[in-house]
Tab-separated table of C-alpha atoms and ligand atoms in Angstrom:
chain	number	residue	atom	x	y	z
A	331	UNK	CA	5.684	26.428	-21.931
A	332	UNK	CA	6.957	26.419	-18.370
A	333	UNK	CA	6.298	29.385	-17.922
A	334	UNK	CA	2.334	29.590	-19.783
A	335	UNK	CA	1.549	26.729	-17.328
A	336	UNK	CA	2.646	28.262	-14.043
A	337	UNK	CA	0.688	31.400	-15.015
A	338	UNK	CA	-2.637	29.036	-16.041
A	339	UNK	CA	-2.146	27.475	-13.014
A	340	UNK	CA	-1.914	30.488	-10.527
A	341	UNK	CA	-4.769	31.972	-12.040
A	342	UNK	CA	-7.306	28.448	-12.028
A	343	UNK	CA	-6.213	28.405	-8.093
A	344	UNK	CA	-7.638	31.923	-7.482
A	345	UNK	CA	-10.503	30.904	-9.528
A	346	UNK	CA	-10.962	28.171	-7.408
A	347	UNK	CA	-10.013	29.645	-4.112
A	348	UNK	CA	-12.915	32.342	-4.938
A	349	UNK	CA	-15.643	29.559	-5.079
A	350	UNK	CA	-16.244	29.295	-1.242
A	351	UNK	CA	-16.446	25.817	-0.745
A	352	UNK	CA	-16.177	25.496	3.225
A	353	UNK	CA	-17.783	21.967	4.079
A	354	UNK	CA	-20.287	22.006	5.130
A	355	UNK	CA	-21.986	22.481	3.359
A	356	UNK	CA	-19.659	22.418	0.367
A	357	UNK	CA	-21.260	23.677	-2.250
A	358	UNK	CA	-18.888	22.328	-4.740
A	359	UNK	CA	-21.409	22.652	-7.956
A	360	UNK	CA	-20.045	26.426	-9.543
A	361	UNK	CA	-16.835	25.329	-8.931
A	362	UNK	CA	-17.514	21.911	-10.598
A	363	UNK	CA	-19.709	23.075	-13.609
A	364	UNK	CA	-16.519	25.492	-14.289
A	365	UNK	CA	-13.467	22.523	-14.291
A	366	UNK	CA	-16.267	20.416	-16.200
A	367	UNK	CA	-16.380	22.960	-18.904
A	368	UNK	CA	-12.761	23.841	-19.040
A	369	UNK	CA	-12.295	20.088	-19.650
A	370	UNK	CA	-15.191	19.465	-21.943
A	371	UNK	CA	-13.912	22.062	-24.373
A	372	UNK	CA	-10.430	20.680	-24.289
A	373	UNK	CA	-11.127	17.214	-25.460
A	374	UNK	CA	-11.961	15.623	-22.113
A	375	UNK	CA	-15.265	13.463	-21.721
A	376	UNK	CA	-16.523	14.470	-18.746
A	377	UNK	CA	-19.140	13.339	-16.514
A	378	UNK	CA	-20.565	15.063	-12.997
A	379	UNK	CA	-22.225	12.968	-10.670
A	380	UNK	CA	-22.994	13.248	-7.171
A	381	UNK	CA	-25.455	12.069	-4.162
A	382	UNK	CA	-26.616	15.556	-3.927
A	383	UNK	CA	-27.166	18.393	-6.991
A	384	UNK	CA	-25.339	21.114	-5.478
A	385	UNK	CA	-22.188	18.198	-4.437
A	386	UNK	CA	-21.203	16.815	-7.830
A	387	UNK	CA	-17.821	15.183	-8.009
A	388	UNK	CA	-15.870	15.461	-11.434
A	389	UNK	CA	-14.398	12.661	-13.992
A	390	UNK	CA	-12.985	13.860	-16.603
A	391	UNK	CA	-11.298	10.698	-19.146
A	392	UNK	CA	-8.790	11.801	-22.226
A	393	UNK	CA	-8.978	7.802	-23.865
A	394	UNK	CA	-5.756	6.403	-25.128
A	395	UNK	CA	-5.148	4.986	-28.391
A	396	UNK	CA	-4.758	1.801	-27.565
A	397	UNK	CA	-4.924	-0.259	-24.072
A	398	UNK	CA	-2.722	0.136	-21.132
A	399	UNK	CA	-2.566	1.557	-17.677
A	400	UNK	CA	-5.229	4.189	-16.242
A	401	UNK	CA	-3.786	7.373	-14.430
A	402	UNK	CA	-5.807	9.323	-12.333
A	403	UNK	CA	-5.098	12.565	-11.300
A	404	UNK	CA	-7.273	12.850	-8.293
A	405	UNK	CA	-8.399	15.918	-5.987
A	406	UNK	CA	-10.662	17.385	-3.633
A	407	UNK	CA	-12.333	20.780	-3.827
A	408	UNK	CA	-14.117	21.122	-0.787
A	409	UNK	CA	-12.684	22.814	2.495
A	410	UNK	CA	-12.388	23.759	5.991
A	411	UNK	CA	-13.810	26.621	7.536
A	412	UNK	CA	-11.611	29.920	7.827
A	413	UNK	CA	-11.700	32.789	10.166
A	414	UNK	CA	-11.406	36.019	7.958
A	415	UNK	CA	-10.596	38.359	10.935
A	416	UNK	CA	-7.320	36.028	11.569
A	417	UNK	CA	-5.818	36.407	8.204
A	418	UNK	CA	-3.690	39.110	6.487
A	419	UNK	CA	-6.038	38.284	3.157
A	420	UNK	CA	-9.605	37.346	2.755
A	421	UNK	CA	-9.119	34.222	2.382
A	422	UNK	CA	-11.836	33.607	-0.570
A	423	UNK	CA	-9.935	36.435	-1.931
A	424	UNK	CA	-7.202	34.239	-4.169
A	425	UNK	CA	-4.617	37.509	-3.915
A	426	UNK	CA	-1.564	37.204	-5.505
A	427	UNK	CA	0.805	39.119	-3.040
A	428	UNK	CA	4.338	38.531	-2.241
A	429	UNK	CA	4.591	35.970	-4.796
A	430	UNK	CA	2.234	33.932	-3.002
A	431	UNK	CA	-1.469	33.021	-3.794
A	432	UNK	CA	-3.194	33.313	-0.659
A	433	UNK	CA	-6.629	31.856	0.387
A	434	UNK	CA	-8.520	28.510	2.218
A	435	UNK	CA	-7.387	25.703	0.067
A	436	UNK	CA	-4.455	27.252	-1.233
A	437	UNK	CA	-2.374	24.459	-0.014
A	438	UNK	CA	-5.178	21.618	1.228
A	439	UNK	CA	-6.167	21.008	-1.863
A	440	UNK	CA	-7.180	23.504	-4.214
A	441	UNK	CA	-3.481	24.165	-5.308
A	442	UNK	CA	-3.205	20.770	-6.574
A	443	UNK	CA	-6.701	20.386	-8.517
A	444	UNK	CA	-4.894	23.693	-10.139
A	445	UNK	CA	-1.780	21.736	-10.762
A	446	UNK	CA	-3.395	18.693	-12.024
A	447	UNK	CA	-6.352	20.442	-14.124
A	448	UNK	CA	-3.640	22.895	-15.681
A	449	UNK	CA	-1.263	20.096	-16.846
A	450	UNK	CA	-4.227	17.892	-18.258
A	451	UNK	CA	-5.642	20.999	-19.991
A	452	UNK	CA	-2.590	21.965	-21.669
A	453	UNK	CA	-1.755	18.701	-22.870
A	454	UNK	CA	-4.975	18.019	-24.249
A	455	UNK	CA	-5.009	21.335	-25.972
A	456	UNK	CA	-1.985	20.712	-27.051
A	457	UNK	CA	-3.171	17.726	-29.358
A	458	UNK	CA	-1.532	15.110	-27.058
A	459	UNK	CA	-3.748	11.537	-26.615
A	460	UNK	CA	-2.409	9.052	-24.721
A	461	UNK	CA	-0.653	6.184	-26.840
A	462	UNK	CA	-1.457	3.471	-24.279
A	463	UNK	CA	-4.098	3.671	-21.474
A	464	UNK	CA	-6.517	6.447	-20.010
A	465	UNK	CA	-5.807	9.890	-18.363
A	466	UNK	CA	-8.306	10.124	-15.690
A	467	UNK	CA	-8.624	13.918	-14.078
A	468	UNK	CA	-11.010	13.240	-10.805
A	469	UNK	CA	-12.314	15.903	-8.808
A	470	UNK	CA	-14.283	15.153	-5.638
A	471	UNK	CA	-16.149	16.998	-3.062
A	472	UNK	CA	-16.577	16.103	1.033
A	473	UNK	CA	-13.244	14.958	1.908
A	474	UNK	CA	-13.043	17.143	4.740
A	475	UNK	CA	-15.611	15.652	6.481
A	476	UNK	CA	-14.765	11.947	5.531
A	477	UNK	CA	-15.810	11.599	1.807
A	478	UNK	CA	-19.099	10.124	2.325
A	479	UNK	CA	-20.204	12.293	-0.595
A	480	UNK	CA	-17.079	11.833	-2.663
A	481	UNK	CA	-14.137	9.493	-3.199
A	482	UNK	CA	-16.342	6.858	-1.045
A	483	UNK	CA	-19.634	7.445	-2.827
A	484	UNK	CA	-17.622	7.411	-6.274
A	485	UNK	CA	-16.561	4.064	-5.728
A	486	UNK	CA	-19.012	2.647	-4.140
A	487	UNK	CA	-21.725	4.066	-7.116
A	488	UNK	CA	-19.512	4.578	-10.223
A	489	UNK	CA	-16.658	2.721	-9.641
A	490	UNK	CA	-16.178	1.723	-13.486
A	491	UNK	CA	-15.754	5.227	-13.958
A	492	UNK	CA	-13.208	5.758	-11.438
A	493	UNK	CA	-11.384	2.333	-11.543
A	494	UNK	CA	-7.201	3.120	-12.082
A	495	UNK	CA	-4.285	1.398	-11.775
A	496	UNK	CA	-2.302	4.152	-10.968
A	497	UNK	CA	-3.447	7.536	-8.817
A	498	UNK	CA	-1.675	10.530	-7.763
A	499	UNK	CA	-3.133	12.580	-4.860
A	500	UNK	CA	-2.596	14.895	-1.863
A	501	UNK	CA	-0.248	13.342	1.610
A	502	UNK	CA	3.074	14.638	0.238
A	503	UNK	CA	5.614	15.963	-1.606
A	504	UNK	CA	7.048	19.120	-0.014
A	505	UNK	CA	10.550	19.138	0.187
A	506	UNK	CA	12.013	18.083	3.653
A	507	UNK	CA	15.720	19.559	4.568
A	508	UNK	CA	17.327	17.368	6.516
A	509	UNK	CA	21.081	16.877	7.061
A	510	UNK	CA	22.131	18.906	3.966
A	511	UNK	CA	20.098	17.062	1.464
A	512	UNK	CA	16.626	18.282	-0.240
A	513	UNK	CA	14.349	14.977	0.697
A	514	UNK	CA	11.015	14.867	-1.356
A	515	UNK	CA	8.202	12.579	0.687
A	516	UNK	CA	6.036	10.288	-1.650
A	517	UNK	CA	3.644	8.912	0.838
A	518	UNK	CA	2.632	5.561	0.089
A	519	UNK	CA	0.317	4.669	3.060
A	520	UNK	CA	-2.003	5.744	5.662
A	521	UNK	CA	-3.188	5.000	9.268
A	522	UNK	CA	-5.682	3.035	10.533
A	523	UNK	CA	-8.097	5.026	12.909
A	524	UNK	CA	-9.330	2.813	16.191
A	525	UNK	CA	-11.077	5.312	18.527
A	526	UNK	CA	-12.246	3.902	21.473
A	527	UNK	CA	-14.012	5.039	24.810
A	528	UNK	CA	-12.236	3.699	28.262
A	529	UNK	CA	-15.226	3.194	31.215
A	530	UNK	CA	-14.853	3.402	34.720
A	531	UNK	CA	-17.234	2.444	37.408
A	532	UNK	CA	-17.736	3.892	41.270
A	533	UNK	CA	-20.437	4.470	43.407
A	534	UNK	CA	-22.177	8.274	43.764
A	535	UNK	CA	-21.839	10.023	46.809
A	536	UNK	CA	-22.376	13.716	48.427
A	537	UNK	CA	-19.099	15.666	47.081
A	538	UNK	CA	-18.710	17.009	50.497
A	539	UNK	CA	-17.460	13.736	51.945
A	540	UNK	CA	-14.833	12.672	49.580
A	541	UNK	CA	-15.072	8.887	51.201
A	542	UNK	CA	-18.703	8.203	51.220
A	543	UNK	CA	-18.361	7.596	47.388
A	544	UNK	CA	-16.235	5.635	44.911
A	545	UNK	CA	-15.306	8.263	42.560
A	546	UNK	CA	-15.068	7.000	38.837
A	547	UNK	CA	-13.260	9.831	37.776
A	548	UNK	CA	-9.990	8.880	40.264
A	549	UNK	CA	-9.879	5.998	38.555
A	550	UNK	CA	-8.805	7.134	35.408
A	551	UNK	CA	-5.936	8.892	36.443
A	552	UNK	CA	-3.720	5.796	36.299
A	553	UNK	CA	-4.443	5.376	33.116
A	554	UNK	CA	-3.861	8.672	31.485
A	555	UNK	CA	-0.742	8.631	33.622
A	556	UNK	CA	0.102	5.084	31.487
A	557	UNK	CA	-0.676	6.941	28.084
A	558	UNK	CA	1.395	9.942	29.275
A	559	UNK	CA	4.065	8.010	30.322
A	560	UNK	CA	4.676	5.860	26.945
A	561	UNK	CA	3.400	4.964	23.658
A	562	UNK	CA	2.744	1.183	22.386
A	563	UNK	CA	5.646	-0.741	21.290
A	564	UNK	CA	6.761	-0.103	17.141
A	565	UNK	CA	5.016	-1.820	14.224
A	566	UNK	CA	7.431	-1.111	11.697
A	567	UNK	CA	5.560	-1.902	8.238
A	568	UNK	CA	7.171	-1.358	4.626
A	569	UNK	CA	6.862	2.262	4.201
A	570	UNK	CA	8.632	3.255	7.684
A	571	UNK	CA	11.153	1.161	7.108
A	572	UNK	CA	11.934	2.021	3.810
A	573	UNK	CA	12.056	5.551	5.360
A	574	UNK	CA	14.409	4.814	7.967
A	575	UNK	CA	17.177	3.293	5.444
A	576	UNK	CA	17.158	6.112	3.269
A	577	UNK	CA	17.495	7.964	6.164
A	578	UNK	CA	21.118	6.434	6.344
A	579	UNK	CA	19.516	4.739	9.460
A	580	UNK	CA	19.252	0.853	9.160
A	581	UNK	CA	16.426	-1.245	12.008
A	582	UNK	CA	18.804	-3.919	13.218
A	583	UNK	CA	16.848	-6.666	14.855
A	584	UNK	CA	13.615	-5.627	15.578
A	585	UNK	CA	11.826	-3.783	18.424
A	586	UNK	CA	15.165	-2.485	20.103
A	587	UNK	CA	16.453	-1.391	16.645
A	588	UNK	CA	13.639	0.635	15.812
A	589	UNK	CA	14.063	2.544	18.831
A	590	UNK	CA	18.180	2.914	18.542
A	591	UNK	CA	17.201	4.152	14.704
A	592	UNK	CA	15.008	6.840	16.316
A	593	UNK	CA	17.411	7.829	18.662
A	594	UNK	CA	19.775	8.778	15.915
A	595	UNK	CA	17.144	10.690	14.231
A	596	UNK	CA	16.245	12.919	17.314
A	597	UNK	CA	19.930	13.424	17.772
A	598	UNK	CA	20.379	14.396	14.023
A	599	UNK	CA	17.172	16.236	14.188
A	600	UNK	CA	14.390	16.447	16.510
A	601	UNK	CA	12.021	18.203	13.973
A	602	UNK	CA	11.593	15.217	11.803
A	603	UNK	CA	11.928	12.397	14.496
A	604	UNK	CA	8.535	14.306	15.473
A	605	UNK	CA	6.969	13.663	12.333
A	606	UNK	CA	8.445	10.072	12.102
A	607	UNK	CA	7.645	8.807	14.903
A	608	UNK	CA	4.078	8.328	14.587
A	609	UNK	CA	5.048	5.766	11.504
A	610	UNK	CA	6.519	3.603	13.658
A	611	UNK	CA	3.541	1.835	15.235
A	612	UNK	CA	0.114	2.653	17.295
A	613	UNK	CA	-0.485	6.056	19.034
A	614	UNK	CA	-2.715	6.615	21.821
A	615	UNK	CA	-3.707	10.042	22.746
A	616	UNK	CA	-6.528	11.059	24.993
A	617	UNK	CA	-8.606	13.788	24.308
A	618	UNK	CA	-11.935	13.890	25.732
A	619	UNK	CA	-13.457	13.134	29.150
A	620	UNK	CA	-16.237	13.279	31.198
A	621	UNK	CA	-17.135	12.721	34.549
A	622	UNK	CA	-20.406	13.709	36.838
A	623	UNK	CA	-23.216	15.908	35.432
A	624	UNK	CA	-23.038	18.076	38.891
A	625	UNK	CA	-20.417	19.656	40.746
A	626	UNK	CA	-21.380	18.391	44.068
A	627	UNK	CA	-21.598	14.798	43.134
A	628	UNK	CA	-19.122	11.558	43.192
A	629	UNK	CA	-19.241	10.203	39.743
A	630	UNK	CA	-20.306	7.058	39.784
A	631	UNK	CA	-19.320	6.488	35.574
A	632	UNK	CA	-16.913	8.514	33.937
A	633	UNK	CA	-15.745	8.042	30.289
A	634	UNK	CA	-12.486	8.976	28.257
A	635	UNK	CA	-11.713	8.833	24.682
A	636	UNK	CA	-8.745	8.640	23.033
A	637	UNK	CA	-8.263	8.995	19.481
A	638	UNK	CA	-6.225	5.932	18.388
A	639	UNK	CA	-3.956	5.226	15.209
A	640	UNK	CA	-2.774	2.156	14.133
A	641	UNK	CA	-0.026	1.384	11.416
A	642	UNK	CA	-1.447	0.101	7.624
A	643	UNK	CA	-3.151	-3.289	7.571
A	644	UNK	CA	-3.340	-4.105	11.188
A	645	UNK	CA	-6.940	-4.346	12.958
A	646	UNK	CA	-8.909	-4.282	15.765
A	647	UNK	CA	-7.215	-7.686	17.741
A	648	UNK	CA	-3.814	-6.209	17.048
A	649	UNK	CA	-5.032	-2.547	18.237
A	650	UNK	CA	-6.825	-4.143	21.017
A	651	UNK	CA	-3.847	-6.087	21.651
A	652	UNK	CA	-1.349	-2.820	22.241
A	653	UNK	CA	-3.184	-0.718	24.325
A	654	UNK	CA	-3.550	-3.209	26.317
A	655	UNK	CA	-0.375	-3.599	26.482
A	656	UNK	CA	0.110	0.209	27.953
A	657	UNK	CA	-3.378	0.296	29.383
A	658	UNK	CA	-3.151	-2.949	31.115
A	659	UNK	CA	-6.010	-5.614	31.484
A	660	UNK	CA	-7.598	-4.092	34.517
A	661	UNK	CA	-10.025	-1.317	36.283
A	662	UNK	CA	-11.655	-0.600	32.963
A	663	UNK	CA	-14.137	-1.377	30.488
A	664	UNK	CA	-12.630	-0.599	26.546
A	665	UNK	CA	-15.296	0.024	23.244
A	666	UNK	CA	-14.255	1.145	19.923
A	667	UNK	CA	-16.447	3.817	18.492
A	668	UNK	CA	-14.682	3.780	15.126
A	669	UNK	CA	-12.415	1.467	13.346
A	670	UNK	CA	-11.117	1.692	10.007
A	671	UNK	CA	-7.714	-0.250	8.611
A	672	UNK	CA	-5.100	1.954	7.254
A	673	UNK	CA	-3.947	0.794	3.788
A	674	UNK	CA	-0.784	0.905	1.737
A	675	UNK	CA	0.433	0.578	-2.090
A	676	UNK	CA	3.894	-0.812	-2.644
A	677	UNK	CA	6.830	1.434	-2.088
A	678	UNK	CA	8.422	0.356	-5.591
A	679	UNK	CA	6.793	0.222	-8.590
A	680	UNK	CA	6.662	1.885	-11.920
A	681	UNK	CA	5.033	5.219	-10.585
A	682	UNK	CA	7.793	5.645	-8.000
A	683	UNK	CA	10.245	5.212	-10.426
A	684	UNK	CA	8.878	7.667	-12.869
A	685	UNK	CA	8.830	10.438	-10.118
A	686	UNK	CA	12.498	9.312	-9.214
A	687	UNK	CA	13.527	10.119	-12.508
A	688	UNK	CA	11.547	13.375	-13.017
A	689	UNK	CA	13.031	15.013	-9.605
A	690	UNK	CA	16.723	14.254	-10.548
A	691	UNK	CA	15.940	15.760	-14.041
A	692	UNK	CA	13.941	18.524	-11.835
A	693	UNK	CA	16.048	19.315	-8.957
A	694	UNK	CA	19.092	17.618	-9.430
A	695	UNK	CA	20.849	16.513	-6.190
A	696	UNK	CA	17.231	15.617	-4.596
A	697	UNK	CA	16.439	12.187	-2.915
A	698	UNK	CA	12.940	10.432	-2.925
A	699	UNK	CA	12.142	8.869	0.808
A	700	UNK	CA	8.364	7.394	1.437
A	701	UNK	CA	6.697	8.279	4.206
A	702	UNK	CA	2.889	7.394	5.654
A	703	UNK	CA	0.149	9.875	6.933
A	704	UNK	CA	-0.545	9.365	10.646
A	705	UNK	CA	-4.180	10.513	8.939
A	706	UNK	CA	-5.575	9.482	5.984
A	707	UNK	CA	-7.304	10.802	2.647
A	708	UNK	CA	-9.669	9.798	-0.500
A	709	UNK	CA	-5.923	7.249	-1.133
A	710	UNK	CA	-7.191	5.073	1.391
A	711	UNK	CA	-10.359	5.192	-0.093
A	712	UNK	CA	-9.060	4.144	-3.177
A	713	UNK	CA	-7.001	1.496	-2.005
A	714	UNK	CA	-9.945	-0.611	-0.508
A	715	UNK	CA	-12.138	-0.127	-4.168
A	716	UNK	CA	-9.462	-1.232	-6.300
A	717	UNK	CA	-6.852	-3.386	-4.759
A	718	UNK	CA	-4.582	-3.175	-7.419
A	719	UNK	CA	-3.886	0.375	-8.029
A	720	UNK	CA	-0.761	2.089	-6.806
A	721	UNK	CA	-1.876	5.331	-5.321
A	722	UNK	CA	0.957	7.760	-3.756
A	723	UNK	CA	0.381	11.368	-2.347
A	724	UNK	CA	2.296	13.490	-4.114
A	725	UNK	CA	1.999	17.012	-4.787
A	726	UNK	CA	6.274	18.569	-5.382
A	727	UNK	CA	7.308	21.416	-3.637
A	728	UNK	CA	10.464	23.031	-3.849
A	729	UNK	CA	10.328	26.818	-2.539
A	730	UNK	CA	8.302	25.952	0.489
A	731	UNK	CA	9.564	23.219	2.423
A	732	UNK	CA	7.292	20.768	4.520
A	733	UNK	CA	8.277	23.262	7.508
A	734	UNK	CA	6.418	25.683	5.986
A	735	UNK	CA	3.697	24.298	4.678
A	736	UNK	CA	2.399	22.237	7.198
A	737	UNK	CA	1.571	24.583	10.063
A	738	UNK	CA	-0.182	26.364	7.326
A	739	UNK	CA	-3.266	24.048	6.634
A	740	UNK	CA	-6.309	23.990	8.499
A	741	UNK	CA	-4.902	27.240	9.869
A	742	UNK	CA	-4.705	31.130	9.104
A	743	UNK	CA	-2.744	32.546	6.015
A	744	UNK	CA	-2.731	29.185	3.975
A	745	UNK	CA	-0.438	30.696	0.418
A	746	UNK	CA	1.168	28.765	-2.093
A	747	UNK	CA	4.267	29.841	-4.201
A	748	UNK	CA	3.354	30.825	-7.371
A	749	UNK	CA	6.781	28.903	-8.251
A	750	UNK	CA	5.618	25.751	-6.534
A	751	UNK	CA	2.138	25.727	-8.387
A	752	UNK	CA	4.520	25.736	-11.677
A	753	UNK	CA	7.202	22.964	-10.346
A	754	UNK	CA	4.025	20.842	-9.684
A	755	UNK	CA	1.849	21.223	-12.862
A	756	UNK	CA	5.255	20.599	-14.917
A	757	UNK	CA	5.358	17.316	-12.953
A	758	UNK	CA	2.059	16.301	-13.318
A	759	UNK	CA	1.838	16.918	-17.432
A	760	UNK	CA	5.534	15.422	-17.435
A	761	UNK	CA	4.118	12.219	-15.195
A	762	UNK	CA	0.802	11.664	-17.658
A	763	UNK	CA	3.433	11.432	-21.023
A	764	UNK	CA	6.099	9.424	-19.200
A	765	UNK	CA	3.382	6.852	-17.727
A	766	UNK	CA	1.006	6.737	-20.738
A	767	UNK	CA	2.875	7.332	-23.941
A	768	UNK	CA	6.124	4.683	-22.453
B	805	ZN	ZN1	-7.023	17.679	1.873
């Protein structure tokens, strides 16, 4: 069976992978009409529905026997944009070379809407109906871009035929070495985004006499030098923390223990301090600025933005409250041009226990940490509609570790192990009888 479902898998991701689905503009429909069908003929009630015709998103419900919990499988089909000329395969071709299936999506996402859609199709095939609750396959488009079209729409428009109380979808899941041990990520939160834009004010002047002027521009250099020089103090909430002491490294007493705990992990290894980090509180990084329209002239505005991030279920007065605390109170004017509250689901709870179990039965020897995405996905999305779902990201990989993976997405040459796509469809048809026939 193993084996049957790796190969259905590998070949539904270059299926999908050959459905160009760049967004924009998407065009999620072919591939859409083709998992609705699959579905459909297996036993699945299915339903498409979308803002726009050619941007359907995809629910597809095998109903229980009797009542219990709903688990939904979720996904996104839609992409980013690829550069053919930088990669050793097309990448709408969907090779198999190397033991790898190569093409855009092969990793962010289309490899798990494989994994998920394999392992609901064979069970269903198979005969199997829930005993107690719903399986809920969900398949959205426009998450790239925000998920206007998709997980947000979906909620907002259908959300009875979305509502679960437990979801699986992308954030994590590829196996992190660290110290000698094989570490599997569930990631049970995400960020909050808080852009803002910082304003200065001067007074314009001839460029050719430096003085004659109060140059705006000058007067931001103090405060990139403040963001350059340091990052807001920690917010440690439950997922970092949780992190940390399975890390073997214990927060002691609050701000001061955070950072000796950090320490440690950049002395035991800098690679994942780097990724940690970030879970530990706000970040502040500048990344866009602009001064006067002509070369010749003193500015007398200038403008910088920095893209902001802010730990799970703090908001704007707590945002507002550490940059200031790095930006200081004065020589600046400070507007948010987005702001959106990160979210989290608890880090124990049934779900987490049932992927415990299936990774020491799966790769015995293996510890489960959580972690939280310094960015967010349709999860967060989730979270908000239905306040009571547990909703993880969690997509196993064992052959590729998170090393390898990540510098992969968004970028040229995203592949997939053919082994991985078969390590994560066994999870996710193992996960729908453990939750839903226990
Ligand atoms: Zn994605």
């Amino acid at each position: 069976v193993a084996a049957d479902l790796q190969q259905e898998t590998t070949e539904l991701l270059q299926r999908l992978i050959r459905c160009n689905t760049v967004n924009p503009p998407g065009n999620e429909r072919v591939l859409q009409e083709g998992l609705a069908a699959d579905l459909r003929d297996a036993g699945f009630e299915v339903e498409l529905r979308g803002a726009q015709p050619e941007r359907p998103n995809l629910v597809a419900r095998l109903r229980g026997a009797a009542d219990g919990p709903t688990l939904c499988l979720l996904s996104h089909v839609d992409t980013v944009l690829a550069t053919a000329a930088d990669w050793s395969h097309d990448p709408w071709s969907g090779d198999l070379a190397g033991g790898f299936v190569w093409g855009r999506g092969a990793l962010d996402m289309k490899s798990q809407t494989a994994a998920e859609v394999a392992a609901a199709l064979s069970l269903a095939r198979s005969g199997w109906r829930p005993a107690h609750g719903d399986l809920l396959v969900v398949v959205v488009v426009d998450e790239e871009v925000g998920g206007e079209l998709g997980a947000m729409w979906m909620c907002e428009h259908h959300p009875d035929l979305v509502r679960c109380d437990y979801l699986l979808n992308e954030g994590g899941g590829a196996v992190i070495p660290y110290d000698g041990e094989r570490l599997y990520g569930v990631c049970v939160a995400e960020k909050g985004v808080f852009r803002f834009r910082v304003l200065t004010e001067g007074v314009a002047g001839h460029a050719s006499i430096p003085k004659i002027g109060d140059n705006a521009l000058l007067k931001m250099a103090p405060l990139l030098a403040r963001m350059g020089a340091r990052q807001p103090g920690y917010d440690l909430t439950d997922g970092p923390r949780a992190l940390l002491e399975s890390l073997g490294l214990e927060v002691n007493g609050g701000v001061g223990g955070v950072e000796a705990a950090l320490q440690r992990l950049r002395a035991n290894d800098p690679d994942l301090a780097l990724l940690v980090e970030p879970m530990l509180g706000v970040t502040l990084a500048p990344t866009r600025i602009w001064g006067s329209e002509k070369i010749n002239v003193i500015p007398a505005s200038a403008e910088l933005r920095v893209d902001c991030r802010v730990p799970p279920g703090l908001g704007e007065e707590h945002a507002l409250a550490r940059i200031r605390e790095v930006l200081g109170e004065d020589g600046y004017r400070l507007e948010f041009t987005e702001e959106r509250v990160g979210n989290q689901s608890p880090v124990q709870s049934r779900l987490m226990d049932v992927i415990i179990d299936w990774l020491q039965m799966n790769d015995p020897g293996s510890r489960v940490v959580p972690t939280i995405l310094p960015g967010f996905t349709d999860s967060r999305t989730f979270r908000d509609a239905f306040p009571e779902c547990v909703a993880y990201g969690f997509f196993p990989h064992r052959h590729m570790n998170l090393y390898e993976t990540s510098p992969l997405i968004h970028a040229a040459d995203e592949r997939i192990d053919v082994r991985d796509l078969g390590f994560a469809a066994t999870f996710f048809r193992d996960i729908c009888k453990e939750l839903l026939d226990g």
